[in-house]
Short mmCIF file of C-alpha atoms in Angstrom, two decimals:
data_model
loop_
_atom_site.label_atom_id
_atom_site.label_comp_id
_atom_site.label_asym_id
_atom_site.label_seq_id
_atom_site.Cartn_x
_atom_site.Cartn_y
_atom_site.Cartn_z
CA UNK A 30 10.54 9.08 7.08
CA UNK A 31 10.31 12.18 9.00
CA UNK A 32 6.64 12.47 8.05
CA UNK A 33 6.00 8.96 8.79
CA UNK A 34 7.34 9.47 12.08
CA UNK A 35 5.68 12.89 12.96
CA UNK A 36 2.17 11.66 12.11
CA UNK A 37 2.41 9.06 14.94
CA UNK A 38 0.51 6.81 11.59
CA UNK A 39 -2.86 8.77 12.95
CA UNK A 40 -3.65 8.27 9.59
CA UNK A 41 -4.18 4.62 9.70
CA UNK A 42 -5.38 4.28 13.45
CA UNK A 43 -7.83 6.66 13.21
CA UNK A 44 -9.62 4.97 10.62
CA UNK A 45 -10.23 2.38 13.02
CA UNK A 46 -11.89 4.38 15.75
CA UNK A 47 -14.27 6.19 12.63
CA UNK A 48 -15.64 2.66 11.63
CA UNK A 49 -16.32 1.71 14.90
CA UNK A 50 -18.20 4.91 15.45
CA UNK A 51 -19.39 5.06 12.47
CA UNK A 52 -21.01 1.33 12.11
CA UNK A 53 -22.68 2.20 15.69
CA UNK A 54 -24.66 4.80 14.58
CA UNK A 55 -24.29 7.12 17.64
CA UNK A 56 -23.82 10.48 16.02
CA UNK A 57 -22.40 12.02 18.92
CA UNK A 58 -19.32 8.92 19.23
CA UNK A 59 -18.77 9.68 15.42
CA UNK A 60 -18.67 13.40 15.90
CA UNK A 61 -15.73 12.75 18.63
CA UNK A 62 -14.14 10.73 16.80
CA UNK A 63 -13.58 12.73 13.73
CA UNK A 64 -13.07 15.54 16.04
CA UNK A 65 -9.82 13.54 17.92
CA UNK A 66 -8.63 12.85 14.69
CA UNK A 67 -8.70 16.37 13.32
CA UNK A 68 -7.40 17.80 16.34
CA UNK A 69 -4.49 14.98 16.94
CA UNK A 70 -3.26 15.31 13.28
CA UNK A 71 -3.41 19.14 14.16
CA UNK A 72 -0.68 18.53 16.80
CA UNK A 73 1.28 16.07 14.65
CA UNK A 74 1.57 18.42 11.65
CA UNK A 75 3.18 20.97 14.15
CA UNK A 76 5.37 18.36 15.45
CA UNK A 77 6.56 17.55 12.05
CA UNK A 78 6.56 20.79 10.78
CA UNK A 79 8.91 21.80 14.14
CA UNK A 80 11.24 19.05 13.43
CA UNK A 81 11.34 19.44 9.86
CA UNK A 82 12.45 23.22 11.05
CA UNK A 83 14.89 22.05 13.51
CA UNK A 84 16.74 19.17 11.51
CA UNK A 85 16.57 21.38 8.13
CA UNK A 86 20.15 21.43 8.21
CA UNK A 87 21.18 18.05 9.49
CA UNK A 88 18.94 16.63 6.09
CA UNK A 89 21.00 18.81 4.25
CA UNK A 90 24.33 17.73 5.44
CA UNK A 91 22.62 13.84 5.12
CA UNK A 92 21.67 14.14 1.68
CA UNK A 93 23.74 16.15 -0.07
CA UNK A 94 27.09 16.53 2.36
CA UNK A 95 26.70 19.93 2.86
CA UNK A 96 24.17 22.81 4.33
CA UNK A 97 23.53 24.54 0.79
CA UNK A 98 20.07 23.04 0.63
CA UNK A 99 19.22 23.92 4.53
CA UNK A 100 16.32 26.76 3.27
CA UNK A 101 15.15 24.07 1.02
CA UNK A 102 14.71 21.83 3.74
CA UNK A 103 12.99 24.34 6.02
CA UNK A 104 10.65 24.98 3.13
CA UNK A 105 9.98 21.47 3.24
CA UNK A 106 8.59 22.00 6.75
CA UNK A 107 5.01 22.88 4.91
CA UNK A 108 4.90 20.19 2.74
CA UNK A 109 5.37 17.85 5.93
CA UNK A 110 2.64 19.86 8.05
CA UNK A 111 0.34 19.83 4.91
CA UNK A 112 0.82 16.00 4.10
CA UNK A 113 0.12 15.27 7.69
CA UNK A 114 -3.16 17.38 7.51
CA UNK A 115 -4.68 16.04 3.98
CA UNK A 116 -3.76 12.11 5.98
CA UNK A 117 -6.23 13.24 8.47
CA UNK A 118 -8.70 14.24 6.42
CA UNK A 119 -8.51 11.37 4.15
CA UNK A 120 -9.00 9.42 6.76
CA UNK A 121 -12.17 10.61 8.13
CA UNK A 122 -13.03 10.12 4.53
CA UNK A 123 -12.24 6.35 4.45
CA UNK A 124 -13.32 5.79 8.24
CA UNK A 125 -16.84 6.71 6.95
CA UNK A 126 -16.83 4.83 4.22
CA UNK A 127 -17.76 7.84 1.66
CA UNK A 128 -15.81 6.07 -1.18
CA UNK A 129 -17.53 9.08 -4.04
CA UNK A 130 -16.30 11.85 -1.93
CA UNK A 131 -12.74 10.27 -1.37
CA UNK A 132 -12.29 9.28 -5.04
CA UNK A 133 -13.30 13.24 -6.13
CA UNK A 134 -11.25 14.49 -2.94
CA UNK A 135 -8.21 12.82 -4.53
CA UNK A 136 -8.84 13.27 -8.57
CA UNK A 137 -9.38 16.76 -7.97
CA UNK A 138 -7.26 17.23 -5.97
CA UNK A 139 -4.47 15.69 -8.46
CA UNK A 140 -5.69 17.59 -11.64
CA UNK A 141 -5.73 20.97 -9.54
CA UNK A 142 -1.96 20.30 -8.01
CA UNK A 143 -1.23 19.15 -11.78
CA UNK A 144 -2.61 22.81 -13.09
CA UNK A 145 -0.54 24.75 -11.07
CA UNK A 146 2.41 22.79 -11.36
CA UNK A 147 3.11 22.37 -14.92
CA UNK A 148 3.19 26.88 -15.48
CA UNK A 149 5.76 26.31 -12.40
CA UNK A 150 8.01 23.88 -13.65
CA UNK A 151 7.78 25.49 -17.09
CA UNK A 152 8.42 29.29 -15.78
CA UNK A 153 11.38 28.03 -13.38
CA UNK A 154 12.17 24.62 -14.35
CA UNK A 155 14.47 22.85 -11.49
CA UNK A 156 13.92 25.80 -8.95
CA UNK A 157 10.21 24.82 -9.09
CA UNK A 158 10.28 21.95 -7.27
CA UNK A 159 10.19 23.35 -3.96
CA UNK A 160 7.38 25.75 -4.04
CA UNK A 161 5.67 22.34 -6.17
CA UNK A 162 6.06 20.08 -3.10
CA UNK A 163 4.61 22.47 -0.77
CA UNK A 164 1.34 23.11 -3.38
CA UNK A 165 0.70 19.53 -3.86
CA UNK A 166 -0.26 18.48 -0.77
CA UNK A 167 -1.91 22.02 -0.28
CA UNK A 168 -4.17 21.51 -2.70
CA UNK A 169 -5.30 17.82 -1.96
CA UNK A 170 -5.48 19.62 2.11
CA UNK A 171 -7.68 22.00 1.08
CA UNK A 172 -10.19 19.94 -1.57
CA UNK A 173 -10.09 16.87 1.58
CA UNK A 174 -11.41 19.60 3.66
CA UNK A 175 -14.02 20.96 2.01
CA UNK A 176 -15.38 17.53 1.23
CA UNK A 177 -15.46 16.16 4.91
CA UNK A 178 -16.71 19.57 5.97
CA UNK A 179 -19.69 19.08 4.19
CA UNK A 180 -20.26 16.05 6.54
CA UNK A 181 -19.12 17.52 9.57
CA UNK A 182 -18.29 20.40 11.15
CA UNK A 183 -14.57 20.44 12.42
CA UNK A 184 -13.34 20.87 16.19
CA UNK A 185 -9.84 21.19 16.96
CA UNK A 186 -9.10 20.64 20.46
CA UNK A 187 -5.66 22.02 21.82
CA UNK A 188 -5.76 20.61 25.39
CA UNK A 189 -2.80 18.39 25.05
CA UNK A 190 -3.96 16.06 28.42
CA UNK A 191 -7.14 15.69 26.76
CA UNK A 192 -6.05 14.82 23.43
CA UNK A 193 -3.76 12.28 25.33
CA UNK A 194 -6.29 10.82 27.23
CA UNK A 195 -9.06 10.33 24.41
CA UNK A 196 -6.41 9.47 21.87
CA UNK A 197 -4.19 7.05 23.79
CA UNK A 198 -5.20 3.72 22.03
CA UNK A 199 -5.19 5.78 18.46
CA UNK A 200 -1.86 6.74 19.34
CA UNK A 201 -0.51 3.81 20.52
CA UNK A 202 -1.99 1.99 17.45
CA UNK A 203 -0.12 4.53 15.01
CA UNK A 204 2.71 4.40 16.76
CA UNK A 205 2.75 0.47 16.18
CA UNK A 206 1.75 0.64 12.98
CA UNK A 207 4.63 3.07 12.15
CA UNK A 208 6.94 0.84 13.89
CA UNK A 209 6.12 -1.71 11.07
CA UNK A 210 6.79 0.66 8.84
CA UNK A 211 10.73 1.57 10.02
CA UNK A 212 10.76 -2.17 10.43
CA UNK A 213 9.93 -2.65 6.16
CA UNK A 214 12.56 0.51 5.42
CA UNK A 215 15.27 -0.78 7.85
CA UNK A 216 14.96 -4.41 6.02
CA UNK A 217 15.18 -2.50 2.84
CA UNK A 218 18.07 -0.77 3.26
CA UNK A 219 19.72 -3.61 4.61
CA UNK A 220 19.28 -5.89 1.87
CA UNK A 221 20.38 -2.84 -0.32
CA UNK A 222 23.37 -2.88 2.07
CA UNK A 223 24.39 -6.24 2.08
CA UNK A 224 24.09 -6.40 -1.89
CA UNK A 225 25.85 -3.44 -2.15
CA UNK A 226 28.77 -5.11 -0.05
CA UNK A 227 28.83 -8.96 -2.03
CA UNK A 228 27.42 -7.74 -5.29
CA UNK A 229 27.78 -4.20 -5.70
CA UNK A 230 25.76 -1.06 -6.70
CA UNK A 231 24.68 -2.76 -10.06
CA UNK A 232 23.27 -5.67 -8.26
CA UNK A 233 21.49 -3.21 -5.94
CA UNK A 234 20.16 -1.29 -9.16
CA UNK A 235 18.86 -4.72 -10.48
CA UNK A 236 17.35 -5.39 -7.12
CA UNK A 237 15.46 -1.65 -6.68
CA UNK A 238 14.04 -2.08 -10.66
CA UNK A 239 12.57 -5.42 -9.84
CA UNK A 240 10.98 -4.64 -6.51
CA UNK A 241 9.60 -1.37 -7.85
CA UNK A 242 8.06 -2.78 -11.30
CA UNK A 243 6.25 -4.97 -9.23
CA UNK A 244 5.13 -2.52 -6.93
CA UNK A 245 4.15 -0.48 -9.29
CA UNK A 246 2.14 -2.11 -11.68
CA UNK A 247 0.27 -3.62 -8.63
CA UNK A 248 0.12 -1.05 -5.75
CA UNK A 249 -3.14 1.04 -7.55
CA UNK A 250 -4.86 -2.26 -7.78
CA UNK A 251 -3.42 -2.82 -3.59
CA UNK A 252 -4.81 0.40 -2.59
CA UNK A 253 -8.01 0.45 -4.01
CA UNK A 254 -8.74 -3.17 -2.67
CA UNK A 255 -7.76 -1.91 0.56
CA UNK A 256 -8.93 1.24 1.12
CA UNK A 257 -12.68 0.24 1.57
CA UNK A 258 -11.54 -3.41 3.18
CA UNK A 259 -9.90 -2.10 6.34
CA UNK A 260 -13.02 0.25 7.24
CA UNK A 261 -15.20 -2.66 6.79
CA UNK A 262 -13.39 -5.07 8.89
CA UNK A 263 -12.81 -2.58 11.70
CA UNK A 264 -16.98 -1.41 11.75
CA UNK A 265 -17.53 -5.33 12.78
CA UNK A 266 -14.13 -6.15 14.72
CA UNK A 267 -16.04 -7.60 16.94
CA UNK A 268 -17.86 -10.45 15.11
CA UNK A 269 -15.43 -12.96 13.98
CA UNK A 270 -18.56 -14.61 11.35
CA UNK A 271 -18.71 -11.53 9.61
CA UNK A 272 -14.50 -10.71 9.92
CA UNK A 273 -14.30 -14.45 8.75
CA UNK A 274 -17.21 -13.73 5.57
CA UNK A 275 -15.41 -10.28 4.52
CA UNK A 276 -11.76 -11.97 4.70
CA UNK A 277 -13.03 -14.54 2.13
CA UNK A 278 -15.10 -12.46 0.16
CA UNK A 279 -12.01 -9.86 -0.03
CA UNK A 280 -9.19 -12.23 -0.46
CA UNK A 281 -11.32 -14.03 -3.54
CA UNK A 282 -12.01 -10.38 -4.98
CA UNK A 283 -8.28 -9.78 -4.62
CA UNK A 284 -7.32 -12.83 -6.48
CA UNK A 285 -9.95 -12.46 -9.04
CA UNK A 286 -9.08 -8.88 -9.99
CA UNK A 287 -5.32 -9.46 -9.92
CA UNK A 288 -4.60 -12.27 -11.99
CA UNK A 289 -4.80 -11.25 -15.22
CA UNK A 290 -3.14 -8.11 -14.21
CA UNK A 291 -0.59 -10.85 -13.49
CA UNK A 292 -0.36 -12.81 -16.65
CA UNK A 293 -0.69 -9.89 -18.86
CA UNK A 294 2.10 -8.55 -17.04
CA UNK A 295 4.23 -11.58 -17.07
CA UNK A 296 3.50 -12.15 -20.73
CA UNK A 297 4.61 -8.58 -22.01
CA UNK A 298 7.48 -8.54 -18.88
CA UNK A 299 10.56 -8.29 -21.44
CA UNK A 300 8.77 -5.22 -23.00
CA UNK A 301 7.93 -3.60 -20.21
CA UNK A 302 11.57 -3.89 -18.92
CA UNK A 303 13.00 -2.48 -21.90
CA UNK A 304 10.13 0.59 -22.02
CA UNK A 305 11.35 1.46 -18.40
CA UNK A 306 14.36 0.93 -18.38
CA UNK A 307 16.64 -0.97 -21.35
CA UNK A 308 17.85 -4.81 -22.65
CA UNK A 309 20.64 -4.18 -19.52
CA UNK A 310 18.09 -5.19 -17.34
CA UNK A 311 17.20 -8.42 -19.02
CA UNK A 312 18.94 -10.25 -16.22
CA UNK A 313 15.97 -9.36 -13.71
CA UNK A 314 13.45 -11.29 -15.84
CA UNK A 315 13.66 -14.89 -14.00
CA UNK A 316 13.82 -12.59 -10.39
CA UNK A 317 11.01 -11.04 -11.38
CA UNK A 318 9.06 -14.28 -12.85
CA UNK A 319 9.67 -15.88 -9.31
CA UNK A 320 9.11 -13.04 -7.07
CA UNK A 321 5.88 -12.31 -8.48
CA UNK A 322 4.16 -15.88 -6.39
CA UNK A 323 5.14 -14.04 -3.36
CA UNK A 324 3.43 -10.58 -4.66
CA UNK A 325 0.59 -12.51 -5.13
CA UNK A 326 0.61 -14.15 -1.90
CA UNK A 327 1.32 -11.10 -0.81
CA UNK A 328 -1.95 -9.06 -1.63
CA UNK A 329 -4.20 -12.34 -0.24
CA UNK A 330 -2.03 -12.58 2.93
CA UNK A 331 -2.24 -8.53 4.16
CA UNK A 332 -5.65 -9.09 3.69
CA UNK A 333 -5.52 -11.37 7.00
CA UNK A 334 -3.23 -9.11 8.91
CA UNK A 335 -5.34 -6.34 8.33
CA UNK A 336 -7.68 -7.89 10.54
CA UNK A 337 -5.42 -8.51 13.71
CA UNK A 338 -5.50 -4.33 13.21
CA UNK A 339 -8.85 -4.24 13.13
CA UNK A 340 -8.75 -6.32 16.21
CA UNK A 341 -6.34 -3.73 18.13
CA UNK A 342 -4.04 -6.72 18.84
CA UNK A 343 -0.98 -4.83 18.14
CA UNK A 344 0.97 -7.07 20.30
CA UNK A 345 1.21 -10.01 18.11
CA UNK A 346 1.22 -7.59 14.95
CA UNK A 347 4.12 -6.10 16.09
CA UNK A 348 5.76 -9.79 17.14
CA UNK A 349 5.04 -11.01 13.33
CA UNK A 350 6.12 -7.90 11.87
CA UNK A 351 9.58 -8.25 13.70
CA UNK A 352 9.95 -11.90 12.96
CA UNK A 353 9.14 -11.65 9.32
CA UNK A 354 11.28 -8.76 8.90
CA UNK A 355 14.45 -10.59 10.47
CA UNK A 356 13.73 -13.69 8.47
CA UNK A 357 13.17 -11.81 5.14
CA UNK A 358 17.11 -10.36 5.94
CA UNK A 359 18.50 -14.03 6.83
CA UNK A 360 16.46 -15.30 3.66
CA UNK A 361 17.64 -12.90 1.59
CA UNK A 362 21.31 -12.96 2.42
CA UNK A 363 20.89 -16.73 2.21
CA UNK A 364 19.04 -17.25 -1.05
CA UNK A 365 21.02 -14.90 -3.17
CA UNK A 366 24.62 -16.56 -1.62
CA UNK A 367 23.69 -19.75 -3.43
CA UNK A 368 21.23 -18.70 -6.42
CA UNK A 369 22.82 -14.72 -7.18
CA UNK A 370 19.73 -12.69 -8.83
CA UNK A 371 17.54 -15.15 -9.27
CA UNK A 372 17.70 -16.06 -5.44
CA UNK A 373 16.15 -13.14 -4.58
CA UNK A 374 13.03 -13.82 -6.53
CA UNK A 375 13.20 -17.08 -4.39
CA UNK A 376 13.42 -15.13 -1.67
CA UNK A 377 10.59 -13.03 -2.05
CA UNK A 378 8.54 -16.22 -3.05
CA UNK A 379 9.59 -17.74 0.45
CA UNK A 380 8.90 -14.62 2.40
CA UNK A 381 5.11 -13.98 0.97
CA UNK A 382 4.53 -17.68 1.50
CA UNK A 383 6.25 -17.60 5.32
CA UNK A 384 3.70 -14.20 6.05
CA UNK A 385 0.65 -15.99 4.78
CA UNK A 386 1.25 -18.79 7.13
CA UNK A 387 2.43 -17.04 10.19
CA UNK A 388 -0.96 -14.54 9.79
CA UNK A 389 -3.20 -17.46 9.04
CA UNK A 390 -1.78 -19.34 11.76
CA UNK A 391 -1.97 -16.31 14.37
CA UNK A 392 -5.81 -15.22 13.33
CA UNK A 393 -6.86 -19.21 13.02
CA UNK A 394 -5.68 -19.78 16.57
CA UNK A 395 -6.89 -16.60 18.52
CA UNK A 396 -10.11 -15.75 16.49
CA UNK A 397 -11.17 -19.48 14.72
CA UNK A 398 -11.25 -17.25 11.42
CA UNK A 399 -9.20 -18.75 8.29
CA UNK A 400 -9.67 -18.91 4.34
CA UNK A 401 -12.45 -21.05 3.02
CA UNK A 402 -11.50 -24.29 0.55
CA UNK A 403 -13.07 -22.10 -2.33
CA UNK A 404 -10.16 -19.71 -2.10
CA UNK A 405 -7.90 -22.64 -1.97
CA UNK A 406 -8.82 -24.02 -4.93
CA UNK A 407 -9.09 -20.74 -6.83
CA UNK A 408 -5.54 -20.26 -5.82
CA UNK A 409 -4.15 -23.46 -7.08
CA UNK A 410 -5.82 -22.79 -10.47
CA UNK A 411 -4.33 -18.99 -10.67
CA UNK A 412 -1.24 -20.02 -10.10
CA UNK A 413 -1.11 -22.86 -12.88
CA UNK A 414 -2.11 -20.17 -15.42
CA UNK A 415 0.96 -17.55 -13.64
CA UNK A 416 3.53 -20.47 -14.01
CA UNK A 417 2.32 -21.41 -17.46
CA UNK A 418 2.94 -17.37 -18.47
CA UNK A 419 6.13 -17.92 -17.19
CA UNK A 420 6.84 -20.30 -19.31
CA UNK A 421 5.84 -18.61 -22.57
CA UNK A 422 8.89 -16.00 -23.29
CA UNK A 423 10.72 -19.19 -23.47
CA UNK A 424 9.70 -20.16 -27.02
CA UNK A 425 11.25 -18.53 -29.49
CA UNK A 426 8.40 -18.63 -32.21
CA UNK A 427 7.28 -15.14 -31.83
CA UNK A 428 4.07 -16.01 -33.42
CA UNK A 429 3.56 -18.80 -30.98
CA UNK A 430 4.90 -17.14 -28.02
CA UNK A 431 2.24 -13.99 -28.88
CA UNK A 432 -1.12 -16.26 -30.23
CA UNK A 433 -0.35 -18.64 -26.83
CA UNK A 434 0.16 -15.58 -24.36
CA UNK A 435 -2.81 -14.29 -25.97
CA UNK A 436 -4.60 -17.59 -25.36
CA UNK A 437 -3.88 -17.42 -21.78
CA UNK A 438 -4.69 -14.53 -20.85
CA UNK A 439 -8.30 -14.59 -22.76
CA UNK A 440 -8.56 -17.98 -20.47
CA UNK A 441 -7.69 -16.36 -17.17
CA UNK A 442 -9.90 -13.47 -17.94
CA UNK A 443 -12.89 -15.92 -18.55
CA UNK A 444 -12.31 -17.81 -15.35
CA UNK A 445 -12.13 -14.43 -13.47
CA UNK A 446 -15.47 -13.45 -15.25
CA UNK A 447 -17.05 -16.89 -14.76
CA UNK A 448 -16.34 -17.33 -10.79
CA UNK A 449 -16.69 -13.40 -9.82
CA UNK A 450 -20.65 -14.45 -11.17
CA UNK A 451 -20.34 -17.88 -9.24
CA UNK A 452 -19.27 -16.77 -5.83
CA UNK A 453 -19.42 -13.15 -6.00
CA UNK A 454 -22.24 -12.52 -7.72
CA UNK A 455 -20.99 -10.09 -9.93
CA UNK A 456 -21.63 -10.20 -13.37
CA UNK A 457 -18.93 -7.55 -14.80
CA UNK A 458 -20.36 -8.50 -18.50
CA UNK A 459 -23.89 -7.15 -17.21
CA UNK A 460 -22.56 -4.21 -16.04
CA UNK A 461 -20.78 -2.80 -19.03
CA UNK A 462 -23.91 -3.60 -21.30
CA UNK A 463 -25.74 -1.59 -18.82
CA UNK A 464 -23.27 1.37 -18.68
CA UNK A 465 -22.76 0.82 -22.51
CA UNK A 466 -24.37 3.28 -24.42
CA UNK A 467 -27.28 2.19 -25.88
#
């Protein structure tokens, strides 16, 4: 949180500003733009890094009751700094659009903080988690560097007016966008909270393991749909055809990819809970069967609100964002009252399903862009093959249950194949024969 707040979210507004510059291909505009980024996450890492200094011993005292960790927590003050500093450079990475560069930027950055941490854990065990934390983001700093370097050349301005001046939308779209962010931890912690309170800390551990499976096993597939997405939308904010033509395009990709993800992970659910956790858990099953409608939802409806982003209308972003995070609380509270565990699956059903209408609505009305019938009718069949994967761990025939989950999923994967070529154009099948070798 203390990074989150430090970095004013520079890291996601700035990607903006880089499209636009980018798309207008006015190599001057894109040389100060990359240059405002560099030098404002410059001033944010020393922000963080300052308060990360300053409140080392309050975080101490927070998280552990006492002040033995304090010179942990001011070692922690470079990991901040250095997180802040690899955002920025990410950024510029994405902004541009150089999707090769990003991808090596990040493996190799991984596999080199992965080489130097495994002799550290192994030589001090627990007391090498520190000086691991700090190296991590070092490494993926330094590698995100070098690759946007190549680029551009780097200049950090330290005129604070300046940098306030040139960088007052960027900031004051981070700033929103980090808002949303305290908003989504806040409701978190309050729903943790309240089931704490009426259904204590074993309901909240059933809660947490449900949420985060799903997160998990999707958020790779999220990020790597919308790390090229948001760049693409903000280069042509201001054509609402083409915003309307990539939101389609995007949202029919997203459902496309993730559905058998979906059914494959629905169909070997009860073996994936016992793998991460054990048969205990069992009882999230049915939460997680329901709550997974309103992932789905979910990944098709930030699609949309990525574009009132892309727009700069952080006004009504930030109104949504509020409303949907009260209502998700009041839902929640609500829901699991009358239907315990299994409520909150409803919940999270009801809350993707309230977001995609209050985005759709918003974007319809102020920029006449909405989701074609195509991705309508795509959706209605996904979700017949989800809800009949549902329904499969209920036989008790384990040959059955495996030979008509296998079934399924073989279907879902040929419709995904079959309409990527129809709408998309994509053949998949083409391309491994061609990347086969021969």
């Amino acid at each position: 949180m203390l990074k989150t707040g430090a970095s004013l979210g520079i890291s996601q507004s700035s990607i903006r500003e880089i499209s636009e510059a980018n798309e207008s291909q006015n190599k001057s505009r894109l040389e100060d733009a990359i240059n405002l980024t560099v030098s404002i996450t410059v001033f944010t890492s020393l922000i963080g890094f300052i308060l990360s200094l300053v409140l080392s011993q309050y975080l101490s005292v927070f998280a552990f009751g006492n002040t033995f960790r304090t010179n942990d927590f001011l070692l922690l003050s470079f990991a901040v700094s250095l997180t802040i500093l690899w955002e920025g450079q990410t950024a510029i990475l994405k902004g541009i659009r150089e999707q090769t560069l990003l991808a090596k930027s990040n493996i190799f950055g991984g596999v080199l903080g992965l080489i130097i941490s495994v002799p550290i854990y192994l030589i001090f065990k627990q007391n090498g988690v520190i000086p691991v934390l700090i190296i991590t983001p070092l490494s993926a700093y330094l590698l995100s560097k070098y690759f946007t370097s190549k680029l551009v050349s780097h200049k950090i301005n330290f005129n604070v007016k300046e940098l306030y001046n040139k960088g007052n939308g960027m900031i004051k779209m981070g700033m929103a966008l980090t808002f949303t962010v305290f908003l989504s931890q806040l409701s978190t912690f309050l729903i943790s909270s309240y089931l704490s309170n009426h259904g204590g800390l074993k309901m909240v551990g059933f809660y947490n393991a449900g949420t985060m499976i799903m997160v998990g096993y999707f958020s790779v597939v999220i990020n790597a749909l919308t790390t090229d997405y948001f760049p693409r939308i903000s280069a042509i904010n201001s054509d609402n055809k083409k915003l309307q033509s990539e939101l389609n395009q995007q949202s029919i990709v997203s459902l496309l990819i993730v559905l058998p993800l979906i059914v494959l992970f629905l169909f070997l659910l009860p073996i994936i809970i016992r793998f991460l956790y054990s048969k205990e858990f069992y009882p999230i099953i049915d939460f997680v069967k329901i709550g997974i409608y309103g992932t789905l939802i979910s990944i098709c409806s930030n699609q949309i609100d990525l574009i009132l982003v892309a727009k700069n209308n952080l006004k009504i972003y930030t109104i949504i964002s509020i409303v949907y995070r009260i209502l998700e609380f009041l839902f929640t509270m609500i829901l699991y009252k009358y239907f315990g565990l299994t409520g909150l699956g409803y919940s999270l059903f009801l809350m993707g399903a309230i977001h995609m209408a209050l985005m759709s609505i918003a974007v319809k009305k102020m920029y006449q862009i909405q989701l074609n019938p195509t991705f309508l009718k795509l959706s209605i069949v996904a979700v017949s093959f989800i809800f009949s994967t549902s329904l499969i761990n209920k036989i008790n025939n384990d040959t059955i249950k495996y030979i008509t989950g296998c079934l399924i999923l073989l279907a879902s994967c040929y419709f995904c194949l079959y309409f990527s070529k129809k709408y998309l154009k994509v053949d998949f099948v083409q391309i491994l024969k061609i990347k086969s070798p021969k």
